[in-house]
Structures are given as structure tokens and as C-alpha cells.
PDB file of C-alpha atoms and ligand atoms in Angstrom:
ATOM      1  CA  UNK A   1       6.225  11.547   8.049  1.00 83.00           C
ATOM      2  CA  UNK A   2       3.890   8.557   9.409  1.00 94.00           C
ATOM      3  CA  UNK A   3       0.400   9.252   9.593  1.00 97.00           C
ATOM      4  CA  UNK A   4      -1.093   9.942  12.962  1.00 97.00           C
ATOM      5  CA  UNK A   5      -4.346   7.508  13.166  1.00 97.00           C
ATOM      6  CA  UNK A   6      -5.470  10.306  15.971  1.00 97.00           C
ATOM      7  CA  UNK A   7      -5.472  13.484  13.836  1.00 98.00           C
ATOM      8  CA  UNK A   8      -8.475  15.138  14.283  1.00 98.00           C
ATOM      9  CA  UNK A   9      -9.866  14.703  10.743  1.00 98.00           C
ATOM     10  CA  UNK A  10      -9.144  11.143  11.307  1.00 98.00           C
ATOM     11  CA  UNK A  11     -11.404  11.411  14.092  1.00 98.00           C
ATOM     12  CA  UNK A  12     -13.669  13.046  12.124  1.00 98.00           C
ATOM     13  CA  UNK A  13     -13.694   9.995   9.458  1.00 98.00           C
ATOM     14  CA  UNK A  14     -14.200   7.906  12.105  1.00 98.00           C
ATOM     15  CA  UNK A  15     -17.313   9.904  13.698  1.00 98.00           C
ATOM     16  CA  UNK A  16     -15.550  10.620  17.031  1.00 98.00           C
ATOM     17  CA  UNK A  17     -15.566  14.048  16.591  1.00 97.00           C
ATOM     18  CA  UNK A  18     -18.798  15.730  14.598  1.00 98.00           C
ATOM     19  CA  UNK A  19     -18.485  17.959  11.612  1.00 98.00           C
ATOM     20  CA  UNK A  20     -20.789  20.321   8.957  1.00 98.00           C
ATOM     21  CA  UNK A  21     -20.759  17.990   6.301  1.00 98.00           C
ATOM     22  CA  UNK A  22     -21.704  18.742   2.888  1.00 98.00           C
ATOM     23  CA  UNK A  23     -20.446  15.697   0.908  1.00 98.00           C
ATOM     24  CA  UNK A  24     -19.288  12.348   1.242  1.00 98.00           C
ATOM     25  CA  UNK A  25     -18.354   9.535  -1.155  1.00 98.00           C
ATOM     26  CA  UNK A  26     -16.825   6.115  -1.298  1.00 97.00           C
ATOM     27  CA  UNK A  27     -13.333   8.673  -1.545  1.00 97.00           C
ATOM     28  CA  UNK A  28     -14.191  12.002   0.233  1.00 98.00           C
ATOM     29  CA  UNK A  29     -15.348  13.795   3.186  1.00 98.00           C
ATOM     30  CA  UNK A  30     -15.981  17.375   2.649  1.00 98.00           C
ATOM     31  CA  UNK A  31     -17.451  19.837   5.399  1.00 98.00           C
ATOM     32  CA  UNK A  32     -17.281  23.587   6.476  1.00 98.00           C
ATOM     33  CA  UNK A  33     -13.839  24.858   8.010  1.00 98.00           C
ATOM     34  CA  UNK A  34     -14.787  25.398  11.843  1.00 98.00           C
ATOM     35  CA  UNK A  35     -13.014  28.802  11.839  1.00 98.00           C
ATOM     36  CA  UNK A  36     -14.195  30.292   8.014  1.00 98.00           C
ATOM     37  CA  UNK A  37     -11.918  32.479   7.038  1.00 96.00           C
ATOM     38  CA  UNK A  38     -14.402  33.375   4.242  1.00 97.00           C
ATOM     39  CA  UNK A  39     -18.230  33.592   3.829  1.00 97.00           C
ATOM     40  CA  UNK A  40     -17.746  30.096   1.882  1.00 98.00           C
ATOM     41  CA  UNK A  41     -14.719  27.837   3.750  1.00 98.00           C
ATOM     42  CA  UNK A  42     -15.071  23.782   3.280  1.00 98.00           C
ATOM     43  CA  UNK A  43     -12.159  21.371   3.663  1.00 98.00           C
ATOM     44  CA  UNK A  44     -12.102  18.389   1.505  1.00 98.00           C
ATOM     45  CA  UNK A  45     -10.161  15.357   2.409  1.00 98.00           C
ATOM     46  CA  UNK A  46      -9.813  12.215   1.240  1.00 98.00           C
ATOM     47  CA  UNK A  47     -11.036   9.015   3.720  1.00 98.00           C
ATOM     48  CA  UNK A  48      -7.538   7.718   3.174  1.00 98.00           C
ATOM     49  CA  UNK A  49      -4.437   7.570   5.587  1.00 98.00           C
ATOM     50  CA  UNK A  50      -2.621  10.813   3.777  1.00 98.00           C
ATOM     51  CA  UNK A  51      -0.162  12.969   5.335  1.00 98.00           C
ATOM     52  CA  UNK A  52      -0.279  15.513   2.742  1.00 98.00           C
ATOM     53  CA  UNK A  53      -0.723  16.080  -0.742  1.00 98.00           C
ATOM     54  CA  UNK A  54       2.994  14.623  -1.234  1.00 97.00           C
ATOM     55  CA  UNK A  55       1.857  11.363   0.140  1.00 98.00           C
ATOM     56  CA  UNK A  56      -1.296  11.241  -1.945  1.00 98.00           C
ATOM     57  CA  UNK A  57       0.198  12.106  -4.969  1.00 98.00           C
ATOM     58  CA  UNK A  58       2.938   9.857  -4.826  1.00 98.00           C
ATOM     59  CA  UNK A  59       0.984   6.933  -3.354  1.00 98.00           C
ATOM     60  CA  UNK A  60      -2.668   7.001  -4.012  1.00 98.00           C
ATOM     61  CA  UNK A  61      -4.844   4.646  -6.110  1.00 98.00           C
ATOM     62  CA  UNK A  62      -5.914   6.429  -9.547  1.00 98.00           C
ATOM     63  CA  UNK A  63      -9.448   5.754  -8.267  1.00 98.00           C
ATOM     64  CA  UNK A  64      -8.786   7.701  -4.948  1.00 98.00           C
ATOM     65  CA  UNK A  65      -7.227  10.754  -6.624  1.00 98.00           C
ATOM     66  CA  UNK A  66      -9.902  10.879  -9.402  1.00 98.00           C
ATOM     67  CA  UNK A  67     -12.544  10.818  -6.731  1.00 98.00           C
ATOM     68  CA  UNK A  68     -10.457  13.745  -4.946  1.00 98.00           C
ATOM     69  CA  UNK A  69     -10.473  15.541  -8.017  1.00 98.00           C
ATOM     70  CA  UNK A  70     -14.116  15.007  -8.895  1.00 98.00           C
ATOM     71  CA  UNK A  71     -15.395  15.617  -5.371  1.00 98.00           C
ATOM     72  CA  UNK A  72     -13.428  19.163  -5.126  1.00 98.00           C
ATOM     73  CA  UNK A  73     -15.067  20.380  -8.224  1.00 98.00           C
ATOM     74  CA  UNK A  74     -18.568  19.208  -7.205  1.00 98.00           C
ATOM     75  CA  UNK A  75     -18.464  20.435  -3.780  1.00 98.00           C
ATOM     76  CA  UNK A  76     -17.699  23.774  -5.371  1.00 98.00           C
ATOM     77  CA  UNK A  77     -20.728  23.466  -7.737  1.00 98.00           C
ATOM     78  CA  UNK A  78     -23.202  22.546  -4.946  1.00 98.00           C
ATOM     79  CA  UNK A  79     -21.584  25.375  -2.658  1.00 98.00           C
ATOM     80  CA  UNK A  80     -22.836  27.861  -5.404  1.00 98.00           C
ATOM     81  CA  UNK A  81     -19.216  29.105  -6.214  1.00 98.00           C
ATOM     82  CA  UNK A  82     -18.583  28.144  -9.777  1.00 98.00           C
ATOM     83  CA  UNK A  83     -20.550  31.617 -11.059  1.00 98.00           C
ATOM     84  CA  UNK A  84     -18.508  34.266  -9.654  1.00 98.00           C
ATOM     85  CA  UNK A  85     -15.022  31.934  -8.528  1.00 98.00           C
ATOM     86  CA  UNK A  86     -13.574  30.207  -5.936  1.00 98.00           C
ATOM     87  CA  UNK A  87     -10.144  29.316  -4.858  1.00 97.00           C
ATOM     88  CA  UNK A  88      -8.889  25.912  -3.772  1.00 97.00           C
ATOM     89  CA  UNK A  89      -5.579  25.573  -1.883  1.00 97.00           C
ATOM     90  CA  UNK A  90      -3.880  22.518  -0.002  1.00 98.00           C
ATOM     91  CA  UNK A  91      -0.919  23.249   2.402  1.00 97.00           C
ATOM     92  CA  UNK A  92       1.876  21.208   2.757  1.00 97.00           C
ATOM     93  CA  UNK A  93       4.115  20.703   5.344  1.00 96.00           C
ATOM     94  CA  UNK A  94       6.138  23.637   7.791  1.00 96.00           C
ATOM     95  CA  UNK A  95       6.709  26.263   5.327  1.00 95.00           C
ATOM     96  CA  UNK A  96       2.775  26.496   4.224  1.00 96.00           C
ATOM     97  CA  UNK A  97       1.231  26.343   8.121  1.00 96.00           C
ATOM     98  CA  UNK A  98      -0.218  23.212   7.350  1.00 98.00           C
ATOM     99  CA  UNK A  99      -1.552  22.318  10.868  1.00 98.00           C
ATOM    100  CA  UNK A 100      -3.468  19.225  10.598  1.00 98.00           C
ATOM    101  CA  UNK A 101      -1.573  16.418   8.934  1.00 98.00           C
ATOM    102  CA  UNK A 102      -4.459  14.618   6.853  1.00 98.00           C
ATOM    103  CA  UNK A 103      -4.503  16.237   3.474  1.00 98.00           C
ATOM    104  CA  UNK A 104      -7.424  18.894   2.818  1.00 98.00           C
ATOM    105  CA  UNK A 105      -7.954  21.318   0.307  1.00 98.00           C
ATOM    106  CA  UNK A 106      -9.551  24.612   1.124  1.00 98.00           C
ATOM    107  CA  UNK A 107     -12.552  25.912  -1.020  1.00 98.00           C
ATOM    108  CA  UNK A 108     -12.477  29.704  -0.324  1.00 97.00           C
ATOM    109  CA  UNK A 109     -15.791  31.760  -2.077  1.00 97.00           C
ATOM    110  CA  UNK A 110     -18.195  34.058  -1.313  1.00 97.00           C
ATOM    111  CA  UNK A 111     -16.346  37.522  -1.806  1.00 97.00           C
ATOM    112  CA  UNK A 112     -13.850  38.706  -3.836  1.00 96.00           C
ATOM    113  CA  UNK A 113     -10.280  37.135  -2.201  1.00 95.00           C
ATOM    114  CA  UNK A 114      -8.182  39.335  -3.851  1.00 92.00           C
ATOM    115  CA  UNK A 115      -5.107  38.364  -6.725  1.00 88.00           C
ATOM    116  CA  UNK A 116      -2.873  35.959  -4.272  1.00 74.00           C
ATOM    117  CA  UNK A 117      -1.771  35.086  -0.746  1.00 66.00           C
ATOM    118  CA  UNK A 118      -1.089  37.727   1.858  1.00 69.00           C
ATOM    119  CA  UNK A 119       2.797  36.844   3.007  1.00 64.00           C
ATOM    120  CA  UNK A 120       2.669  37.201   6.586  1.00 61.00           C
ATOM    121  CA  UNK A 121       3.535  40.268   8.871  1.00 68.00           C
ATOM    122  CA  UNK A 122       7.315  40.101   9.619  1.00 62.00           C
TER     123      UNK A 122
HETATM  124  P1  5GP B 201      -4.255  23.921   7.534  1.00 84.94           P
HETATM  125  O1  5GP B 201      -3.562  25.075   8.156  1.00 84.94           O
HETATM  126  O2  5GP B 201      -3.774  22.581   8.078  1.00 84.94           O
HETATM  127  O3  5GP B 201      -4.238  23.959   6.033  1.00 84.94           O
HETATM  128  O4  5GP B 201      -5.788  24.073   7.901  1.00 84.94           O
HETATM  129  C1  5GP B 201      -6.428  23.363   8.905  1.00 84.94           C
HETATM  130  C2  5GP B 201      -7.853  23.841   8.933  1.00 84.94           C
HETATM  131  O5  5GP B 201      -8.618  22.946   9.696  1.00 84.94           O
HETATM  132  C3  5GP B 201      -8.031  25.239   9.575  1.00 84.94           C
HETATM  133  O6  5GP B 201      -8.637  26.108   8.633  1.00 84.94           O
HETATM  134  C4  5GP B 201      -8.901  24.958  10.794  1.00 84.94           C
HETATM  135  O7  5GP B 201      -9.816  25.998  11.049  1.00 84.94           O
HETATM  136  C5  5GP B 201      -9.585  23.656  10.437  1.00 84.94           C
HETATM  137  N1  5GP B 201      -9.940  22.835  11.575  1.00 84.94           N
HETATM  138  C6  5GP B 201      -9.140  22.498  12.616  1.00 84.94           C
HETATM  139  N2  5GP B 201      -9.792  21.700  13.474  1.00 84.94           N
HETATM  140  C7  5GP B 201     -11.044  21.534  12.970  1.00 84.94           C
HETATM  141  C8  5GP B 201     -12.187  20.785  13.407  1.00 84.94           C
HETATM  142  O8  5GP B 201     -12.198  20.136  14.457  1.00 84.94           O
HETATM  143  N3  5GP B 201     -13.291  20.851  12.619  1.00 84.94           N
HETATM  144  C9  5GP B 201     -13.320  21.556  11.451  1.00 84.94           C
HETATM  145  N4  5GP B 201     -14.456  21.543  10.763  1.00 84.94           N
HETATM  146  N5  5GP B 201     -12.256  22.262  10.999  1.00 84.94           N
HETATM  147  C10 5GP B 201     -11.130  22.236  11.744  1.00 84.94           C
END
């Protein structure tokens, strides 16, 4: 899949659209989830062109995906999560709902989220 230079965190990178930011770095943007589905939400992306975590993982610089990497754990730190746990989730492509194609990983905190993923109501 070719990346879409219009997503809207693309837009986001580029300052067209605004954003609750709570990090950035020469490798990441990270800011709050516009619809929180928990008390803590924040999406962390990296300021590359990446579809997805298949296309960073298969074609990112080390120095990109170590700053991912580092920049998901210390976003979680500053967000106050560490303590009492978070969970981080990325999804990928049709079958995970992923619904804007830049990769982002989730941080979900603040409450308990329970043991995994809800499947959805058939
Ligand atoms: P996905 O389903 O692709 O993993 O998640 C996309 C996430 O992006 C959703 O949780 C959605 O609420 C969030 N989102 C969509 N548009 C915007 C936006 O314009 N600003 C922010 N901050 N979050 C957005």
C-alpha cells in the first residue's frame, strides 16, 4: 500500500491540522487520541512516511525504530502509567480496524483494561 501524503496524521506532522501533543523528537510525534477510549489514550507515530507497522519494520532506519521504541516507553513514563500498567497496541491493516494509515501505537492507562481485547459483537 503507498502512503497517502494527505492522511490526517500526516497533516498533523505537517501542522495543518492541530493536536494535544505531549512529545516530540527528531523521530516521534506523540499526542492524546481525540476520541479516548480510556482515561489515558495517546497515539505515537513516527514523523516518517509509514503505512503501518509492516512498512516500518521492514523498511525503517535502526535510528528511526530505536527512537520509536524509546519514545513509546517515555511517553508512558511522563503519562504517569508505568506504576500501575499500561497497554500499547498498533493495528495493522483490514482485519485489526486500523483506520488511519500512518503507523501509531496506542498507550491505553488509567483504569484497569481488563486481560485482552473484546472480539466484536457478531
Ligand atoms: P486506528 O483504528 O487506526 O488504530 O486508530 C486511529 C485513532 O486515531 C482512533 O483512536 C481515532 O480516535 C484517532 N484519531 C482520528 N483522527 C484523529 C485526529 O484528527 N486527531 C487525533 N488526535 N486523533 C485522531
Amino acid at each position: 500500500m503507498a502512503y497517502d501524503k494527505d492522511n490526517i496524521f500526516a497533516r498533523i506532522l505537517r501542522g495543518e491540522i492541530p493536536c494535544n501533543k505531549v512529545h516530540e523528537d527528531e523521530h516521534t510525534l506523540a499526542f492524546h487520541d481525540i476520541n479516548p477510549q480510556t482515561p489515558v489514550h495517546v497515539l505515537v507515530i513516527p514523523k516518517g512516511d509509514y503505512v503501518s507497522m509492516d512498512d516500518f519494520s521492514a523498511n525503517a532506519s535502526e535510528a528511526e525504530i530505536a527512537g520509536f521504541v524509546r519514545a513509546i516507553g517515555l511517553v508512558a513514563r511522563q503519562l504517569g502509567v508505568v506504576e500501575n500498567g499500561y497497554r500499547f497496541l498498533a493495528n495493522n491493516g483490514a482485519d485489526a480496524h486500523q483506520e488511519v494509515p500512518h503507523l501509531h501505537v496506542h498507550i491505553f492507562g488509567g483504569k484497569n483494561l481488563g486481560r485482552m481485547i473484546k472480539p466484536p459483537e457478531k
